[in-house]
Amino acid sequence: MRLDRRAVVLGLGGAAVDAAPLGVALAALAYDNPEDMYGALRQQPAEVLALGESRIRVVFADGAPGLDRARVLRWVQTAAAALTAYFGHYPVSDYGLLVIAGPGDRVGHATTFGYAGSATRIHVGVDADEAAFHRDWVLVHEMVHTALPDLPRRALWLQEGNATYVEPVARAMIGQLTPDELWRESILGMPRGVPGADEGGMDGTQAWGRLYWGGAIFWLMAEVAIYRDTSGRSSLRDALRRINRESGGNRADWPPERLMAVGDAAAGTTSLQHLYAAFAERRVAPDLGDLFRQLGVGLNAGGQVVFDDKAPLAALRRSITSR
Ligand SMILES: [Zn+2]
């Protein structure tokens, strides 16, 4: 189930914890060091996908024996299409993807780096079928990480939250997820990001629920704040596109304050700067029930998603997943 799979450890330049069987763990060790990943991307044969001005270099680590290459490349193309839909173009000029084959029937963990070029190392089970690739969210999540500048460690929640928030939106934009699925996951997942009574601001948090879902709550609230402050003229997507263009993606190192200021300049507001200051420094416990009511989305007694198109933010909710 997808929500459980989100518990797979996704790293951002950190050490991934490997809970996989020994065979996978040994294969992973070969490229655990990011220098080895960059070396493989430079030296091993690559399949190059051209997307407008951008190119994606897919390297099958050591030949990735057992993997269906055509299937893997279709999966990469589809993920790239989701990113292109969201950002208006593929978000980085050069992206390296190291695909490491291992046992299993699904996409495994992944880690993304930027300091020596935008790149991701990802583990793929040789028994993963078409449905497993269709369900996969990990690759789009990692690609989203490359679109924004790298941030200091204290702001990891902004990066994980952004990838958690944008990934299903981008996939919904190309029809890989339905709006129902996106909102169901948000309604079920975001409560995991609400701070406990004894927790403070988001900066420096290490708690998994807060890093991913707490960060996603921030970006959903940013979506609402920009919409309200501009009477619907600008969107979070506009802000993130500007941030992507000005930074060139995760090869750049920015402080979070600059990221917010550039996003606000695109939208003509100060929404992001205000929201960031509040979340970073002190405990913000959002009323998620009220937020979803205003967006006009909820779950009925049977657990099915129901929409209310008369809700005050229903138009925003619909615009989030439309192209
Ligand atoms: Zn991540």
PDB file of C-alpha atoms and ligand atoms in Angstrom:
ATOM      1  CA  MET A   1       0.000   0.000   0.000  1.00  0.00           C
ATOM      2  CA  ARG A   2       1.264   3.359  -0.978  1.00  0.00           C
ATOM      3  CA  LEU A   3       1.051   5.082   2.379  1.00  0.00           C
ATOM      4  CA  ASP A   4       3.073   2.342   3.980  1.00  0.00           C
ATOM      5  CA  ARG A   5       5.604   2.449   1.202  1.00  0.00           C
ATOM      6  CA  ARG A   6       6.172   6.101   1.929  1.00  0.00           C
ATOM      7  CA  ALA A   7       7.859   4.851   5.078  1.00  0.00           C
ATOM      8  CA  VAL A   8      10.686   3.601   2.868  1.00  0.00           C
ATOM      9  CA  VAL A   9      13.638   5.752   3.748  1.00  0.00           C
ATOM     10  CA  LEU A  10      14.273   8.321   1.058  1.00  0.00           C
ATOM     11  CA  GLY A  11      17.440  10.238   1.434  1.00  0.00           C
ATOM     12  CA  LEU A  12      18.610  13.619   0.333  1.00  0.00           C
ATOM     13  CA  GLY A  13      22.328  13.313   0.228  1.00  0.00           C
ATOM     14  CA  GLY A  14      22.313  11.342   3.441  1.00  0.00           C
ATOM     15  CA  ALA A  15      22.934   7.707   4.151  1.00  0.00           C
ATOM     16  CA  ALA A  16      19.969   5.544   3.261  1.00  0.00           C
ATOM     17  CA  VAL A  17      19.052   2.861   5.758  1.00  0.00           C
ATOM     18  CA  ASP A  18      18.810  -0.413   3.964  1.00  0.00           C
ATOM     19  CA  ALA A  19      16.249  -2.822   5.334  1.00  0.00           C
ATOM     20  CA  ALA A  20      16.372  -4.976   2.203  1.00  0.00           C
ATOM     21  CA  PRO A  21      17.590  -8.576   1.932  1.00  0.00           C
ATOM     22  CA  LEU A  22      21.313  -9.212   2.004  1.00  0.00           C
ATOM     23  CA  GLY A  23      21.677  -9.462  -1.779  1.00  0.00           C
ATOM     24  CA  VAL A  24      20.211  -6.028  -2.291  1.00  0.00           C
ATOM     25  CA  ALA A  25      22.245  -4.642   0.576  1.00  0.00           C
ATOM     26  CA  LEU A  26      25.460  -5.903  -1.007  1.00  0.00           C
ATOM     27  CA  ALA A  27      24.549  -4.481  -4.414  1.00  0.00           C
ATOM     28  CA  ALA A  28      23.701  -1.173  -2.729  1.00  0.00           C
ATOM     29  CA  LEU A  29      27.049  -1.046  -0.987  1.00  0.00           C
ATOM     30  CA  ALA A  30      28.821  -0.792  -4.322  1.00  0.00           C
ATOM     31  CA  TYR A  31      27.305   2.654  -4.879  1.00  0.00           C
ATOM     32  CA  ASP A  32      26.610   3.816  -1.329  1.00  0.00           C
ATOM     33  CA  ASN A  33      29.302   6.432  -1.650  1.00  0.00           C
ATOM     34  CA  PRO A  34      27.964   9.268  -3.833  1.00  0.00           C
ATOM     35  CA  GLU A  35      31.378   9.575  -5.497  1.00  0.00           C
ATOM     36  CA  ASP A  36      30.958   6.008  -6.753  1.00  0.00           C
ATOM     37  CA  MET A  37      27.501   6.896  -8.048  1.00  0.00           C
ATOM     38  CA  TYR A  38      28.866   9.929  -9.910  1.00  0.00           C
ATOM     39  CA  GLY A  39      31.720   7.807 -11.221  1.00  0.00           C
ATOM     40  CA  ALA A  40      29.306   5.202 -12.609  1.00  0.00           C
ATOM     41  CA  LEU A  41      27.204   7.944 -14.217  1.00  0.00           C
ATOM     42  CA  ARG A  42      30.312   9.335 -15.914  1.00  0.00           C
ATOM     43  CA  GLN A  43      31.976   6.086 -16.942  1.00  0.00           C
ATOM     44  CA  GLN A  44      29.344   3.441 -17.620  1.00  0.00           C
ATOM     45  CA  PRO A  45      27.282   3.334 -20.843  1.00  0.00           C
ATOM     46  CA  ALA A  46      24.177   5.513 -20.717  1.00  0.00           C
ATOM     47  CA  GLU A  47      20.836   5.679 -22.463  1.00  0.00           C
ATOM     48  CA  VAL A  48      20.187   9.345 -23.133  1.00  0.00           C
ATOM     49  CA  LEU A  49      16.645  10.701 -23.149  1.00  0.00           C
ATOM     50  CA  ALA A  50      16.269  14.163 -24.665  1.00  0.00           C
ATOM     51  CA  LEU A  51      13.471  16.376 -23.323  1.00  0.00           C
ATOM     52  CA  GLY A  52      13.476  19.810 -24.892  1.00  0.00           C
ATOM     53  CA  GLU A  53      16.670  21.513 -23.728  1.00  0.00           C
ATOM     54  CA  SER A  54      17.254  18.849 -21.080  1.00  0.00           C
ATOM     55  CA  ARG A  55      18.709  15.402 -21.138  1.00  0.00           C
ATOM     56  CA  ILE A  56      18.424  12.476 -18.792  1.00  0.00           C
ATOM     57  CA  ARG A  57      21.278   9.999 -18.687  1.00  0.00           C
ATOM     58  CA  VAL A  58      20.083   6.606 -17.472  1.00  0.00           C
ATOM     59  CA  VAL A  59      22.889   4.265 -16.453  1.00  0.00           C
ATOM     60  CA  PHE A  60      22.087   0.635 -15.682  1.00  0.00           C
ATOM     61  CA  ALA A  61      24.640  -0.054 -12.980  1.00  0.00           C
ATOM     62  CA  ASP A  62      26.973  -2.868 -14.099  1.00  0.00           C
ATOM     63  CA  GLY A  63      24.444  -3.698 -16.802  1.00  0.00           C
ATOM     64  CA  ALA A  64      21.636  -4.162 -14.242  1.00  0.00           C
ATOM     65  CA  PRO A  65      21.220  -7.859 -15.151  1.00  0.00           C
ATOM     66  CA  GLY A  66      17.629  -9.079 -15.168  1.00  0.00           C
ATOM     67  CA  LEU A  67      15.975  -5.696 -15.628  1.00  0.00           C
ATOM     68  CA  ASP A  68      13.681  -5.047 -18.592  1.00  0.00           C
ATOM     69  CA  ARG A  69      15.397  -1.952 -19.949  1.00  0.00           C
ATOM     70  CA  ALA A  70      12.585  -0.860 -22.249  1.00  0.00           C
ATOM     71  CA  ARG A  71      10.144  -1.012 -19.350  1.00  0.00           C
ATOM     72  CA  VAL A  72      12.504   0.955 -17.109  1.00  0.00           C
ATOM     73  CA  LEU A  73      13.004   3.624 -19.777  1.00  0.00           C
ATOM     74  CA  ARG A  74       9.227   4.004 -20.254  1.00  0.00           C
ATOM     75  CA  TRP A  75       8.910   4.478 -16.502  1.00  0.00           C
ATOM     76  CA  VAL A  76      11.596   7.184 -16.570  1.00  0.00           C
ATOM     77  CA  GLN A  77       9.891   8.916 -19.542  1.00  0.00           C
ATOM     78  CA  THR A  78       6.552   8.952 -17.733  1.00  0.00           C
ATOM     79  CA  ALA A  79       8.075  10.359 -14.539  1.00  0.00           C
ATOM     80  CA  ALA A  80       9.838  13.021 -16.620  1.00  0.00           C
ATOM     81  CA  ALA A  81       6.510  13.893 -18.267  1.00  0.00           C
ATOM     82  CA  ALA A  82       4.975  14.487 -14.814  1.00  0.00           C
ATOM     83  CA  LEU A  83       7.846  16.838 -13.910  1.00  0.00           C
ATOM     84  CA  THR A  84       7.533  18.634 -17.225  1.00  0.00           C
ATOM     85  CA  ALA A  85       3.797  19.104 -16.704  1.00  0.00           C
ATOM     86  CA  TYR A  86       4.357  20.647 -13.280  1.00  0.00           C
ATOM     87  CA  PHE A  87       7.385  22.827 -13.967  1.00  0.00           C
ATOM     88  CA  GLY A  88       6.617  23.714 -17.578  1.00  0.00           C
ATOM     89  CA  HIS A  89       9.838  22.073 -18.740  1.00  0.00           C
ATOM     90  CA  TYR A  90      12.069  19.308 -17.408  1.00  0.00           C
ATOM     91  CA  PRO A  91      13.463  21.080 -14.326  1.00  0.00           C
ATOM     92  CA  VAL A  92      17.210  20.489 -14.744  1.00  0.00           C
ATOM     93  CA  SER A  93      19.368  20.602 -17.860  1.00  0.00           C
ATOM     94  CA  ASP A  94      21.260  17.403 -17.057  1.00  0.00           C
ATOM     95  CA  TYR A  95      20.019  14.609 -14.842  1.00  0.00           C
ATOM     96  CA  GLY A  96      21.828  11.374 -14.123  1.00  0.00           C
ATOM     97  CA  LEU A  97      19.889   8.328 -12.975  1.00  0.00           C
ATOM     98  CA  LEU A  98      21.760   5.276 -11.732  1.00  0.00           C
ATOM     99  CA  VAL A  99      19.467   2.233 -11.803  1.00  0.00           C
ATOM    100  CA  ILE A 100      20.671  -0.587  -9.560  1.00  0.00           C
ATOM    101  CA  ALA A 101      19.019  -3.973 -10.078  1.00  0.00           C
ATOM    102  CA  GLY A 102      18.187  -6.186  -7.125  1.00  0.00           C
ATOM    103  CA  PRO A 103      15.775  -8.882  -6.053  1.00  0.00           C
ATOM    104  CA  GLY A 104      12.109  -8.081  -5.499  1.00  0.00           C
ATOM    105  CA  ASP A 105       9.066  -6.935  -7.412  1.00  0.00           C
ATOM    106  CA  ARG A 106       9.003  -3.225  -6.759  1.00  0.00           C
ATOM    107  CA  VAL A 107      10.932   0.017  -6.877  1.00  0.00           C
ATOM    108  CA  GLY A 108      13.086   0.320  -3.783  1.00  0.00           C
ATOM    109  CA  HIS A 109      14.749   3.192  -2.055  1.00  0.00           C
ATOM    110  CA  ALA A 110      16.472   6.095  -3.714  1.00  0.00           C
ATOM    111  CA  THR A 111      18.738   9.000  -2.847  1.00  0.00           C
ATOM    112  CA  THR A 112      19.233  12.252  -4.734  1.00  0.00           C
ATOM    113  CA  PHE A 113      22.321  14.457  -4.822  1.00  0.00           C
ATOM    114  CA  GLY A 114      23.138  17.793  -6.409  1.00  0.00           C
ATOM    115  CA  TYR A 115      26.641  18.910  -5.492  1.00  0.00           C
ATOM    116  CA  ALA A 116      28.345  17.316  -8.511  1.00  0.00           C
ATOM    117  CA  GLY A 117      25.326  17.433 -10.834  1.00  0.00           C
ATOM    118  CA  SER A 118      21.662  16.537 -10.362  1.00  0.00           C
ATOM    119  CA  ALA A 119      21.614  12.788  -9.883  1.00  0.00           C
ATOM    120  CA  THR A 120      19.660   9.977  -8.267  1.00  0.00           C
ATOM    121  CA  ARG A 121      20.581   6.447  -7.366  1.00  0.00           C
ATOM    122  CA  ILE A 122      17.569   4.124  -7.308  1.00  0.00           C
ATOM    123  CA  HIS A 123      17.072   0.426  -6.613  1.00  0.00           C
ATOM    124  CA  VAL A 124      14.705  -1.545  -8.812  1.00  0.00           C
ATOM    125  CA  GLY A 125      13.551  -5.125  -8.276  1.00  0.00           C
ATOM    126  CA  VAL A 126      14.056  -7.368 -11.309  1.00  0.00           C
ATOM    127  CA  ASP A 127      10.526  -8.786 -10.856  1.00  0.00           C
ATOM    128  CA  ALA A 128       8.811  -5.379 -10.911  1.00  0.00           C
ATOM    129  CA  ASP A 129       6.031  -5.533 -13.514  1.00  0.00           C
ATOM    130  CA  GLU A 130       4.254  -2.789 -15.458  1.00  0.00           C
ATOM    131  CA  ALA A 131       1.792  -2.254 -12.590  1.00  0.00           C
ATOM    132  CA  ALA A 132       4.614  -1.803 -10.075  1.00  0.00           C
ATOM    133  CA  PHE A 133       6.165   0.929 -12.217  1.00  0.00           C
ATOM    134  CA  HIS A 134       2.766   2.563 -12.714  1.00  0.00           C
ATOM    135  CA  ARG A 135       2.205   2.649  -8.941  1.00  0.00           C
ATOM    136  CA  ASP A 136       5.700   3.904  -8.165  1.00  0.00           C
ATOM    137  CA  TRP A 137       5.951   7.362  -6.637  1.00  0.00           C
ATOM    138  CA  VAL A 138       9.612   7.220  -5.613  1.00  0.00           C
ATOM    139  CA  LEU A 139      11.156   8.322  -8.917  1.00  0.00           C
ATOM    140  CA  VAL A 140       8.905  11.363  -9.303  1.00  0.00           C
ATOM    141  CA  HIS A 141       9.591  12.253  -5.647  1.00  0.00           C
ATOM    142  CA  GLU A 142      13.341  12.158  -6.316  1.00  0.00           C
ATOM    143  CA  MET A 143      13.037  14.172  -9.528  1.00  0.00           C
ATOM    144  CA  VAL A 144      11.120  16.857  -7.620  1.00  0.00           C
ATOM    145  CA  HIS A 145      14.094  17.113  -5.258  1.00  0.00           C
ATOM    146  CA  THR A 146      16.285  18.115  -8.181  1.00  0.00           C
ATOM    147  CA  ALA A 147      13.988  20.990  -9.189  1.00  0.00           C
ATOM    148  CA  LEU A 148      14.605  23.198  -6.157  1.00  0.00           C
ATOM    149  CA  PRO A 149      17.925  24.484  -4.815  1.00  0.00           C
ATOM    150  CA  ASP A 150      19.575  22.511  -2.063  1.00  0.00           C
ATOM    151  CA  LEU A 151      18.908  23.917   1.411  1.00  0.00           C
ATOM    152  CA  PRO A 152      20.767  23.718   4.715  1.00  0.00           C
ATOM    153  CA  ARG A 153      20.071  20.664   6.853  1.00  0.00           C
ATOM    154  CA  ARG A 154      17.735  22.566   9.198  1.00  0.00           C
ATOM    155  CA  ALA A 155      15.335  23.013   6.304  1.00  0.00           C
ATOM    156  CA  LEU A 156      15.168  19.344   5.266  1.00  0.00           C
ATOM    157  CA  TRP A 157      11.439  19.448   6.104  1.00  0.00           C
ATOM    158  CA  LEU A 158      10.926  22.000   3.315  1.00  0.00           C
ATOM    159  CA  GLN A 159      12.600  19.699   0.791  1.00  0.00           C
ATOM    160  CA  GLU A 160      10.902  16.457   1.876  1.00  0.00           C
ATOM    161  CA  GLY A 161       7.614  18.294   2.277  1.00  0.00           C
ATOM    162  CA  ASN A 162       7.907  19.799  -1.197  1.00  0.00           C
ATOM    163  CA  ALA A 163       8.604  16.441  -2.834  1.00  0.00           C
ATOM    164  CA  THR A 164       5.766  14.825  -0.843  1.00  0.00           C
ATOM    165  CA  TYR A 165       3.363  17.579  -1.887  1.00  0.00           C
ATOM    166  CA  VAL A 166       4.349  18.029  -5.539  1.00  0.00           C
ATOM    167  CA  GLU A 167       4.813  14.339  -6.486  1.00  0.00           C
ATOM    168  CA  PRO A 168       1.107  13.328  -6.488  1.00  0.00           C
ATOM    169  CA  VAL A 169       0.082  16.674  -8.014  1.00  0.00           C
ATOM    170  CA  ALA A 170       2.490  16.191 -10.916  1.00  0.00           C
ATOM    171  CA  ARG A 171       1.340  12.604 -11.417  1.00  0.00           C
ATOM    172  CA  ALA A 172      -2.305  13.680 -11.306  1.00  0.00           C
ATOM    173  CA  MET A 173      -1.562  16.317 -13.947  1.00  0.00           C
ATOM    174  CA  ILE A 174      -0.597  13.581 -16.423  1.00  0.00           C
ATOM    175  CA  GLY A 175      -3.425  11.267 -15.362  1.00  0.00           C
ATOM    176  CA  GLN A 176      -1.300   8.750 -13.483  1.00  0.00           C
ATOM    177  CA  LEU A 177      -3.231   9.418 -10.277  1.00  0.00           C
ATOM    178  CA  THR A 178      -6.834  10.527  -9.984  1.00  0.00           C
ATOM    179  CA  PRO A 179      -7.701  13.604  -7.901  1.00  0.00           C
ATOM    180  CA  ASP A 180      -9.564  11.165  -5.619  1.00  0.00           C
ATOM    181  CA  GLU A 181      -6.377   9.246  -4.923  1.00  0.00           C
ATOM    182  CA  LEU A 182      -4.392  12.416  -4.339  1.00  0.00           C
ATOM    183  CA  TRP A 183      -6.856  13.843  -1.823  1.00  0.00           C
ATOM    184  CA  ARG A 184      -7.406  10.524  -0.064  1.00  0.00           C
ATOM    185  CA  GLU A 185      -3.685  10.281   0.602  1.00  0.00           C
ATOM    186  CA  SER A 186      -3.526  13.883   1.775  1.00  0.00           C
ATOM    187  CA  ILE A 187      -6.458  13.435   4.145  1.00  0.00           C
ATOM    188  CA  LEU A 188      -5.027  10.195   5.542  1.00  0.00           C
ATOM    189  CA  GLY A 189      -1.377  11.250   5.520  1.00  0.00           C
ATOM    190  CA  MET A 190      -1.242  14.850   6.651  1.00  0.00           C
ATOM    191  CA  PRO A 191      -2.429  14.187  10.226  1.00  0.00           C
ATOM    192  CA  ARG A 192       0.924  12.408  10.664  1.00  0.00           C
ATOM    193  CA  GLY A 193       2.631  15.762  10.238  1.00  0.00           C
ATOM    194  CA  VAL A 194       0.765  17.662  12.947  1.00  0.00           C
ATOM    195  CA  PRO A 195       3.168  18.514  15.781  1.00  0.00           C
ATOM    196  CA  GLY A 196       2.740  17.018  19.231  1.00  0.00           C
ATOM    197  CA  ALA A 197       2.003  19.306  22.187  1.00  0.00           C
ATOM    198  CA  ASP A 198       5.685  19.336  23.224  1.00  0.00           C
ATOM    199  CA  GLU A 199       7.116  19.986  19.743  1.00  0.00           C
ATOM    200  CA  GLY A 200       8.374  23.365  18.551  1.00  0.00           C
ATOM    201  CA  GLY A 201       9.127  24.884  15.141  1.00  0.00           C
ATOM    202  CA  MET A 202       9.940  22.814  12.075  1.00  0.00           C
ATOM    203  CA  ASP A 203      13.554  23.867  11.607  1.00  0.00           C
ATOM    204  CA  GLY A 204      15.862  21.058  12.562  1.00  0.00           C
ATOM    205  CA  THR A 205      13.118  18.483  13.063  1.00  0.00           C
ATOM    206  CA  GLN A 206      14.186  14.866  12.585  1.00  0.00           C
ATOM    207  CA  ALA A 207      10.774  13.263  13.109  1.00  0.00           C
ATOM    208  CA  TRP A 208       9.703  11.304  10.033  1.00  0.00           C
ATOM    209  CA  GLY A 209       6.039  12.369  10.092  1.00  0.00           C
ATOM    210  CA  ARG A 210       6.951  16.021  10.408  1.00  0.00           C
ATOM    211  CA  LEU A 211       9.692  15.927   7.756  1.00  0.00           C
ATOM    212  CA  TYR A 212       7.427  14.443   5.086  1.00  0.00           C
ATOM    213  CA  TRP A 213       3.797  15.156   5.975  1.00  0.00           C
ATOM    214  CA  GLY A 214       4.415  18.196   8.178  1.00  0.00           C
ATOM    215  CA  GLY A 215       6.406  19.657   5.319  1.00  0.00           C
ATOM    216  CA  ALA A 216       3.613  18.760   2.881  1.00  0.00           C
ATOM    217  CA  ILE A 217       1.122  20.612   5.119  1.00  0.00           C
ATOM    218  CA  PHE A 218       3.340  23.694   4.825  1.00  0.00           C
ATOM    219  CA  TRP A 219       3.213  23.558   1.014  1.00  0.00           C
ATOM    220  CA  LEU A 220      -0.549  22.985   0.927  1.00  0.00           C
ATOM    221  CA  MET A 221      -0.984  25.977   3.236  1.00  0.00           C
ATOM    222  CA  ALA A 222       1.357  27.947   0.972  1.00  0.00           C
ATOM    223  CA  GLU A 223      -0.881  27.004  -1.951  1.00  0.00           C
ATOM    224  CA  VAL A 224      -3.900  28.396  -0.083  1.00  0.00           C
ATOM    225  CA  ALA A 225      -2.061  31.523   1.125  1.00  0.00           C
ATOM    226  CA  ILE A 226      -0.880  32.503  -2.363  1.00  0.00           C
ATOM    227  CA  TYR A 227      -4.342  31.885  -3.797  1.00  0.00           C
ATOM    228  CA  ARG A 228      -5.977  34.042  -1.131  1.00  0.00           C
ATOM    229  CA  ASP A 229      -3.378  36.811  -1.142  1.00  0.00           C
ATOM    230  CA  THR A 230      -3.550  37.180  -4.927  1.00  0.00           C
ATOM    231  CA  SER A 231      -7.307  36.536  -5.300  1.00  0.00           C
ATOM    232  CA  GLY A 232      -6.463  33.493  -7.402  1.00  0.00           C
ATOM    233  CA  ARG A 233      -4.197  35.301  -9.872  1.00  0.00           C
ATOM    234  CA  SER A 234      -1.062  33.381  -8.854  1.00  0.00           C
ATOM    235  CA  SER A 235      -0.397  29.883  -7.642  1.00  0.00           C
ATOM    236  CA  LEU A 236       2.226  27.938  -5.777  1.00  0.00           C
ATOM    237  CA  ARG A 237       3.085  26.347  -9.131  1.00  0.00           C
ATOM    238  CA  ASP A 238       4.033  29.809 -10.464  1.00  0.00           C
ATOM    239  CA  ALA A 239       6.259  30.364  -7.432  1.00  0.00           C
ATOM    240  CA  LEU A 240       7.982  26.972  -7.703  1.00  0.00           C
ATOM    241  CA  ARG A 241       8.532  27.411 -11.430  1.00  0.00           C
ATOM    242  CA  ARG A 242      10.288  30.738 -10.770  1.00  0.00           C
ATOM    243  CA  ILE A 243      12.409  29.220  -8.001  1.00  0.00           C
ATOM    244  CA  ASN A 244      13.362  26.390 -10.351  1.00  0.00           C
ATOM    245  CA  ARG A 245      14.301  28.755 -13.180  1.00  0.00           C
ATOM    246  CA  GLU A 246      16.340  31.122 -11.009  1.00  0.00           C
ATOM    247  CA  SER A 247      18.211  28.399  -9.170  1.00  0.00           C
ATOM    248  CA  GLY A 248      18.633  25.895 -11.996  1.00  0.00           C
ATOM    249  CA  GLY A 249      17.755  23.154  -9.498  1.00  0.00           C
ATOM    250  CA  ASN A 250      19.602  21.327  -6.744  1.00  0.00           C
ATOM    251  CA  ARG A 251      23.150  22.065  -7.902  1.00  0.00           C
ATOM    252  CA  ALA A 252      22.618  25.474  -6.276  1.00  0.00           C
ATOM    253  CA  ASP A 253      22.774  26.044  -2.497  1.00  0.00           C
ATOM    254  CA  TRP A 254      20.298  28.602  -1.217  1.00  0.00           C
ATOM    255  CA  PRO A 255      19.134  29.656   2.222  1.00  0.00           C
ATOM    256  CA  PRO A 256      15.398  29.016   2.673  1.00  0.00           C
ATOM    257  CA  GLU A 257      14.772  32.758   3.070  1.00  0.00           C
ATOM    258  CA  ARG A 258      15.939  33.338  -0.520  1.00  0.00           C
ATOM    259  CA  LEU A 259      13.764  30.520  -1.816  1.00  0.00           C
ATOM    260  CA  MET A 260      10.713  32.105  -0.167  1.00  0.00           C
ATOM    261  CA  ALA A 261      11.576  35.601  -1.416  1.00  0.00           C
ATOM    262  CA  VAL A 262      12.010  34.426  -5.035  1.00  0.00           C
ATOM    263  CA  GLY A 263       8.748  32.474  -4.890  1.00  0.00           C
ATOM    264  CA  ASP A 264       6.941  35.475  -3.449  1.00  0.00           C
ATOM    265  CA  ALA A 265       8.333  37.753  -6.163  1.00  0.00           C
ATOM    266  CA  ALA A 266       6.838  35.445  -8.804  1.00  0.00           C
ATOM    267  CA  ALA A 267       3.447  35.570  -7.135  1.00  0.00           C
ATOM    268  CA  GLY A 268       3.671  39.260  -6.142  1.00  0.00           C
ATOM    269  CA  THR A 269       3.058  38.506  -2.460  1.00  0.00           C
ATOM    270  CA  THR A 270       4.813  37.925   0.837  1.00  0.00           C
ATOM    271  CA  SER A 271       2.781  34.784   1.572  1.00  0.00           C
ATOM    272  CA  LEU A 272       5.684  32.335   1.540  1.00  0.00           C
ATOM    273  CA  GLN A 273       7.987  34.463   3.665  1.00  0.00           C
ATOM    274  CA  HIS A 274       5.366  34.899   6.373  1.00  0.00           C
ATOM    275  CA  LEU A 275       4.318  31.268   6.394  1.00  0.00           C
ATOM    276  CA  TYR A 276       7.931  30.069   6.442  1.00  0.00           C
ATOM    277  CA  ALA A 277       8.848  32.287   9.392  1.00  0.00           C
ATOM    278  CA  ALA A 278       5.898  30.937  11.365  1.00  0.00           C
ATOM    279  CA  PHE A 279       6.554  27.258  10.616  1.00  0.00           C
ATOM    280  CA  ALA A 280      10.311  27.392  11.049  1.00  0.00           C
ATOM    281  CA  GLU A 281      10.395  29.004  14.435  1.00  0.00           C
ATOM    282  CA  ARG A 282       7.334  27.963  16.379  1.00  0.00           C
ATOM    283  CA  ARG A 283       4.780  25.219  16.656  1.00  0.00           C
ATOM    284  CA  VAL A 284       2.039  25.588  14.055  1.00  0.00           C
ATOM    285  CA  ALA A 285      -0.830  23.146  14.532  1.00  0.00           C
ATOM    286  CA  PRO A 286      -3.133  23.554  11.541  1.00  0.00           C
ATOM    287  CA  ASP A 287      -6.821  22.697  11.667  1.00  0.00           C
ATOM    288  CA  LEU A 288      -6.677  20.123   8.875  1.00  0.00           C
ATOM    289  CA  GLY A 289     -10.389  19.310   9.129  1.00  0.00           C
ATOM    290  CA  ASP A 290     -11.249  22.935   8.442  1.00  0.00           C
ATOM    291  CA  LEU A 291      -8.636  23.188   5.674  1.00  0.00           C
ATOM    292  CA  PHE A 292     -10.069  20.202   3.776  1.00  0.00           C
ATOM    293  CA  ARG A 293     -13.640  21.462   4.359  1.00  0.00           C
ATOM    294  CA  GLN A 294     -12.713  24.782   2.797  1.00  0.00           C
ATOM    295  CA  LEU A 295     -11.124  22.955  -0.142  1.00  0.00           C
ATOM    296  CA  GLY A 296     -14.327  20.974  -0.482  1.00  0.00           C
ATOM    297  CA  VAL A 297     -12.955  17.477  -0.020  1.00  0.00           C
ATOM    298  CA  GLY A 298     -13.520  14.821   2.606  1.00  0.00           C
ATOM    299  CA  LEU A 299     -14.064  11.125   3.217  1.00  0.00           C
ATOM    300  CA  ASN A 300     -17.551   9.728   3.740  1.00  0.00           C
ATOM    301  CA  ALA A 301     -18.450   7.024   6.250  1.00  0.00           C
ATOM    302  CA  GLY A 302     -17.407   4.391   3.729  1.00  0.00           C
ATOM    303  CA  GLY A 303     -13.975   5.983   3.338  1.00  0.00           C
ATOM    304  CA  GLN A 304     -14.704   7.279  -0.161  1.00  0.00           C
ATOM    305  CA  VAL A 305     -13.596  10.712  -1.288  1.00  0.00           C
ATOM    306  CA  VAL A 306     -16.431  13.212  -1.667  1.00  0.00           C
ATOM    307  CA  PHE A 307     -16.100  16.663  -3.211  1.00  0.00           C
ATOM    308  CA  ASP A 308     -18.101  19.793  -2.424  1.00  0.00           C
ATOM    309  CA  ASP A 309     -17.898  22.189  -5.337  1.00  0.00           C
ATOM    310  CA  LYS A 310     -19.633  24.943  -3.353  1.00  0.00           C
ATOM    311  CA  ALA A 311     -16.840  25.095  -0.765  1.00  0.00           C
ATOM    312  CA  PRO A 312     -14.959  28.435  -0.613  1.00  0.00           C
ATOM    313  CA  LEU A 313     -11.706  26.969  -1.994  1.00  0.00           C
ATOM    314  CA  ALA A 314     -13.221  24.416  -4.381  1.00  0.00           C
ATOM    315  CA  ALA A 315     -11.917  26.305  -7.419  1.00  0.00           C
ATOM    316  CA  LEU A 316      -8.392  26.227  -5.985  1.00  0.00           C
ATOM    317  CA  ARG A 317      -8.714  22.507  -5.264  1.00  0.00           C
ATOM    318  CA  ARG A 318      -9.705  21.811  -8.860  1.00  0.00           C
ATOM    319  CA  SER A 319      -6.946  24.023 -10.248  1.00  0.00           C
ATOM    320  CA  ILE A 320      -4.224  22.184  -8.321  1.00  0.00           C
ATOM    321  CA  THR A 321      -4.477  19.082 -10.509  1.00  0.00           C
ATOM    322  CA  SER A 322      -5.433  20.717 -13.810  1.00  0.00           C
ATOM    323  CA  ARG A 323      -2.879  21.614 -16.445  1.00  0.00           C
TER     324      ARG A 323
HETATM  325 ZN    ZN B   1      12.788  12.848  -0.421  1.00  0.00          ZN
END
